[in-house]
Coordinates of C-alpha atoms and ligand atoms in Angstrom, one line a residue:
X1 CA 24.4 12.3 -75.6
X2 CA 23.7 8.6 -74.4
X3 CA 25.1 7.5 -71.4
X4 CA 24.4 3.3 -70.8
X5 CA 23.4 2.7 -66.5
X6 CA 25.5 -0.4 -66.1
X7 CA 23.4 -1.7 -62.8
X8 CA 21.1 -4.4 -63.2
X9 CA 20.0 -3.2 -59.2
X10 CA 15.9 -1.5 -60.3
X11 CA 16.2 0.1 -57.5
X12 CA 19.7 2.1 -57.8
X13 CA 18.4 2.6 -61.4
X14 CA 15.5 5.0 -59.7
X15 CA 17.4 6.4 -57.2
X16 CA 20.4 7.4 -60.1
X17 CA 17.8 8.6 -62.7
X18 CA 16.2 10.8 -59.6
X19 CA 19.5 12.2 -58.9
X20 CA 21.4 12.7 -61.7
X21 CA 19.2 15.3 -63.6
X22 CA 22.0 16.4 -66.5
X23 CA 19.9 18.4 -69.8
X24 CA 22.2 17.2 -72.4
X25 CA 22.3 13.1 -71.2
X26 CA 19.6 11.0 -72.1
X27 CA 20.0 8.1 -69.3
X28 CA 19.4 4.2 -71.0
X29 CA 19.1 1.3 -68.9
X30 CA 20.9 -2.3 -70.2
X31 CA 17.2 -3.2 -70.8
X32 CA 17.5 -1.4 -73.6
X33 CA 20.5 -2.7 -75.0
X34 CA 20.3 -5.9 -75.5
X35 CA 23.4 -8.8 -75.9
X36 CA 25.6 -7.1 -73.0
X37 CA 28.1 -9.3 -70.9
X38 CA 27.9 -10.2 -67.6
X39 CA 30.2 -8.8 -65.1
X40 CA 31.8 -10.4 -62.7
X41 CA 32.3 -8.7 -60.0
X42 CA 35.8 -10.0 -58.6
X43 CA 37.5 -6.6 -57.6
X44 CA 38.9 -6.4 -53.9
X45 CA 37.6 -2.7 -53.7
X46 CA 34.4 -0.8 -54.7
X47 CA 37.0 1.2 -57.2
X48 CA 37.8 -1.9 -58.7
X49 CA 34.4 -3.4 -59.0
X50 CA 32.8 0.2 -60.1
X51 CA 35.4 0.6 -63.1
X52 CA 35.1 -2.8 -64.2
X53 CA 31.5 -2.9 -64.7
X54 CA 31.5 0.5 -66.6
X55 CA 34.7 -0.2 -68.9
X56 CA 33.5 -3.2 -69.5
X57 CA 29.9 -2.5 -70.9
X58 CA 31.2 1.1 -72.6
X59 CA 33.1 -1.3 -74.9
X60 CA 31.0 -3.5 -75.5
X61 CA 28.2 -1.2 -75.9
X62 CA 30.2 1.6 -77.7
X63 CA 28.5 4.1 -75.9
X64 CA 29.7 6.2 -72.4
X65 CA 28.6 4.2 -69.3
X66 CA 27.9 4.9 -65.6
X67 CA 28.5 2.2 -63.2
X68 CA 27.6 2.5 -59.2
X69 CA 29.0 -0.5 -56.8
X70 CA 28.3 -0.2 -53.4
X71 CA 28.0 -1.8 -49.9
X72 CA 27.8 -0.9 -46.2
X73 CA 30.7 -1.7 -43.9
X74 CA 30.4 -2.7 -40.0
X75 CA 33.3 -1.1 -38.2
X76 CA 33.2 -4.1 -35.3
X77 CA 33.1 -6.6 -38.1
X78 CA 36.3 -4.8 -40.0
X79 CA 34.6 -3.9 -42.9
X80 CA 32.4 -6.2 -43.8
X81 CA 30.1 -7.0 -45.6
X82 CA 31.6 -4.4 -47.7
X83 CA 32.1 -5.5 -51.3
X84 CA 30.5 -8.9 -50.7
X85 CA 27.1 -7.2 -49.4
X86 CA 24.8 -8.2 -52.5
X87 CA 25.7 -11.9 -51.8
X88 CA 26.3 -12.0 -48.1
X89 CA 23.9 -14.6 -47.3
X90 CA 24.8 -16.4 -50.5
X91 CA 23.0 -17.0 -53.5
X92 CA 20.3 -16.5 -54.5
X93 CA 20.2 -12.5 -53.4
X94 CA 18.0 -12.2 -50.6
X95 CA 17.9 -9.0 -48.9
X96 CA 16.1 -10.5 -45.5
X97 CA 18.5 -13.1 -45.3
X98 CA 21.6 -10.3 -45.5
X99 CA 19.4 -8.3 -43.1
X100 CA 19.5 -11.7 -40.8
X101 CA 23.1 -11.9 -41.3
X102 CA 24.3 -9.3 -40.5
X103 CA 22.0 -8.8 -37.4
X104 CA 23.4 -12.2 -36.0
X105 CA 27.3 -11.3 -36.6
X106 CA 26.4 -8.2 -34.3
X107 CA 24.4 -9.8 -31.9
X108 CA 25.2 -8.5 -28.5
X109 CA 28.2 -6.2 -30.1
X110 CA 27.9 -2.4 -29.0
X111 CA 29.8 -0.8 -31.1
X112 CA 26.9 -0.6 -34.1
X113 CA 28.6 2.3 -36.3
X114 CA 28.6 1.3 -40.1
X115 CA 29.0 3.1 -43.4
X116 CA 27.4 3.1 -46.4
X117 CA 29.5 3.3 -49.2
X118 CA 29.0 4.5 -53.1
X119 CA 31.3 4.6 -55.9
X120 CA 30.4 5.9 -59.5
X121 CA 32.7 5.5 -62.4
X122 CA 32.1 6.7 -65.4
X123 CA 33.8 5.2 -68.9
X124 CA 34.2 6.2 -72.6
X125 CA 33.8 3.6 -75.3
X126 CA 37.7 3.4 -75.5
X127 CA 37.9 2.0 -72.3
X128 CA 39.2 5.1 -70.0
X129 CA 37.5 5.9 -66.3
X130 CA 37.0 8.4 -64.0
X131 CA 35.4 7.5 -60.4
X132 CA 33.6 9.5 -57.4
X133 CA 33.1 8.3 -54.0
X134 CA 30.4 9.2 -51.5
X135 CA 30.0 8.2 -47.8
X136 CA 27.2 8.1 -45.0
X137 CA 27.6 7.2 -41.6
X138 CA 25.3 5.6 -39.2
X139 CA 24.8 2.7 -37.4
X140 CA 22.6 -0.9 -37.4
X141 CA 19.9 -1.2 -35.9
X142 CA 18.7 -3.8 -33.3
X143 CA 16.3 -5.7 -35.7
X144 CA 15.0 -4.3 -39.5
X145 CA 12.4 -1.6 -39.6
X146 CA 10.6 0.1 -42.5
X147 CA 9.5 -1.3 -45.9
X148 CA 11.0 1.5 -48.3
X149 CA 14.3 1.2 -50.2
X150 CA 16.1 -1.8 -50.5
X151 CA 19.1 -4.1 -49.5
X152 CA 20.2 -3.2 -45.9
X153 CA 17.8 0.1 -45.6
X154 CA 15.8 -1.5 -42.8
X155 CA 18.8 -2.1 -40.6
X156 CA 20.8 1.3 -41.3
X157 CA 20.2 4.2 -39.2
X158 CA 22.1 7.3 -40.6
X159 CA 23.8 9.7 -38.4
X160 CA 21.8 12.3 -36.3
X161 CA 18.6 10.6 -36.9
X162 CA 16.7 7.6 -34.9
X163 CA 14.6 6.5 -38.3
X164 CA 16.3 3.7 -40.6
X165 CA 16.7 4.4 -44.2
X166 CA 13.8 1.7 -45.2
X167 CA 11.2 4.5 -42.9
X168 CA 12.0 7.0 -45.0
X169 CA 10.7 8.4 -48.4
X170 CA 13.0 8.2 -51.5
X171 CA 13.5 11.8 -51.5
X172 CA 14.7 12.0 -47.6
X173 CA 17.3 8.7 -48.3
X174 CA 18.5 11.0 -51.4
X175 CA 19.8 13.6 -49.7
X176 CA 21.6 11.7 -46.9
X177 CA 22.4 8.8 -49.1
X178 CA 26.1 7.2 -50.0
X179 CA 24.5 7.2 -53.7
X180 CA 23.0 11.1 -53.0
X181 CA 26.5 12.1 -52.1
X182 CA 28.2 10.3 -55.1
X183 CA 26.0 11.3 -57.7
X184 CA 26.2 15.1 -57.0
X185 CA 29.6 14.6 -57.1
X186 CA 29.8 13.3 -60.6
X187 CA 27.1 15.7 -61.6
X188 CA 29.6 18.7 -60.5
X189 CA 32.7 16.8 -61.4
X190 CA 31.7 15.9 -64.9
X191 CA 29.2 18.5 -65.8
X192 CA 31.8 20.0 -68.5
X193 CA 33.1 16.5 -69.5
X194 CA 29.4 15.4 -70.7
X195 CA 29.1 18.9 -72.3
X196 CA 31.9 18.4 -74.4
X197 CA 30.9 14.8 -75.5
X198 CA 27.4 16.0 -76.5
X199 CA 29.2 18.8 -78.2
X200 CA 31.6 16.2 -80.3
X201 CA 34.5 17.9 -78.5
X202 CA 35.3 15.4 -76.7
X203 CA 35.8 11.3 -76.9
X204 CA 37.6 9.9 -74.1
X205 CA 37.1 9.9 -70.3
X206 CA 41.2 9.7 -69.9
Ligands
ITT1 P1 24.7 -4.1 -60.1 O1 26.1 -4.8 -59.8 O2 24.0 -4.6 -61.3 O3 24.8 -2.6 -60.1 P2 24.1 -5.2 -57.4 O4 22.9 -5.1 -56.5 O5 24.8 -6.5 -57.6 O6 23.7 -4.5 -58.8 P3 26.5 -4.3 -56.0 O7 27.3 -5.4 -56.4 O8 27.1 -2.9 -56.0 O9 25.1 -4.1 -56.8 O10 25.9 -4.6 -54.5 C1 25.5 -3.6 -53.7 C2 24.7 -4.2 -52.5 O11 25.0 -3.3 -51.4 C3 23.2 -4.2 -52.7 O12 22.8 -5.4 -53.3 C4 22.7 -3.9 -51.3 O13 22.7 -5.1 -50.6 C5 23.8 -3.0 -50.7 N1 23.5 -1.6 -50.9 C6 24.1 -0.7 -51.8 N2 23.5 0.5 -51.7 C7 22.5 0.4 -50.9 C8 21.5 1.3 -50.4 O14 21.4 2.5 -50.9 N3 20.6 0.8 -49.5 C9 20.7 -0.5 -49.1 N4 21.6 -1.4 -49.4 C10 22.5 -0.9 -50.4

């Protein structure tokens, strides 16, 4: 079966296609299908955002789609940047200028923790969703460090380690990562599901 990426994000794109290894679902990228809408991400919650991106291009795509919207929230900051990370600094996207951002809300602040935060959802063409959620703990860093990743890897330093995502390689991040965590999810969760639509048993995610 064909299951449409709904991310625009390169980077998640790699990290998704490392992860979720399923034999029966050939992975496309919206590169490949051209004349998709925008989506405008408006939601409240990562739930919100997540389903709304996927329902929206299954439909209009008429193919199953896999959505990921994600952020990192700073417990002294109540949450945020949380589902306004991509354009904290404003627009256009800069991930330095984020970085920057967020360093200066939580200068002199001790209490560092953050989490990182990943939700998949998954849509059939007749507009029905399932989601996953996946967490990882940490805390920000004093100033950004490493050159891997992306977004706000050089200022996140998971739990039980002292290296920040961005000094890691893609593999390492993978198997700590909010995205890591999501994605195995779904690949357990859904395993059957995606059977049955490459099977032609069934049609809706409902
Ligand atoms: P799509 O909506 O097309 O998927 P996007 O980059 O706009 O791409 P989001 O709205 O979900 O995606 O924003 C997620 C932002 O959260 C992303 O731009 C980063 O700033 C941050 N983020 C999410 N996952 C991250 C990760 O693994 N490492 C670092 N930053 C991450």
């Amino acid at each position: 079966m064909r299951l449409l990426l709904a991310t625009r994000n390169a980077h998640k794109l790699r990290e998704i296609r490392e992860i979720l290894d399923l034999p029966e679902v050939e992975l496309i990228g919206t590169d490949e299908w051209p004349g998709l809408p925008e989506v405008e991400e408006d939601g409240l919650t990562f739930v919100e955002n997540a389903v709304k991106k996927a329902v929206t291009l299954a439909r209009a795509a008429g193919l199953w789609a896999l959505a990921d919207d994600s952020g990192l929230e700073a417990q002294a900051l109540g949450g945020e940047p949380g589902v306004y990370s991509a354009r904290y600094a404003g627009e256009p996207v800069s991930y330095p200028a984020n970085n920057a951002k967020l360093l200066d809300r939580l200068a002199g602040v001790t209490d560092r923790r953050a989490r990182f935060v990943c939700v998949i959802a998954l849509a059939s063409p007749d507009g029905a969703s399932r989601t996953v959620t996946g967490l990882c703990g940490g805390r920000i860093s004093l100033a950004p460090r490493g050159a891997n990743g992306f977004g706000y890897d050089p200022v996140f330093v998971p739990d039980g380690l002292d290296r920040t995502f961005a000094e890691m390689d893609a593999e390492s991040k993978n198997r700590l990562s909010h995205r890591g965590a999501a994605l195995r999810q779904a690949r357990e969760e859904w395993r059957e599901l995606l059977r049955g639509v490459a099977a032609g048993r069934v049609t809706s995610a409902a």
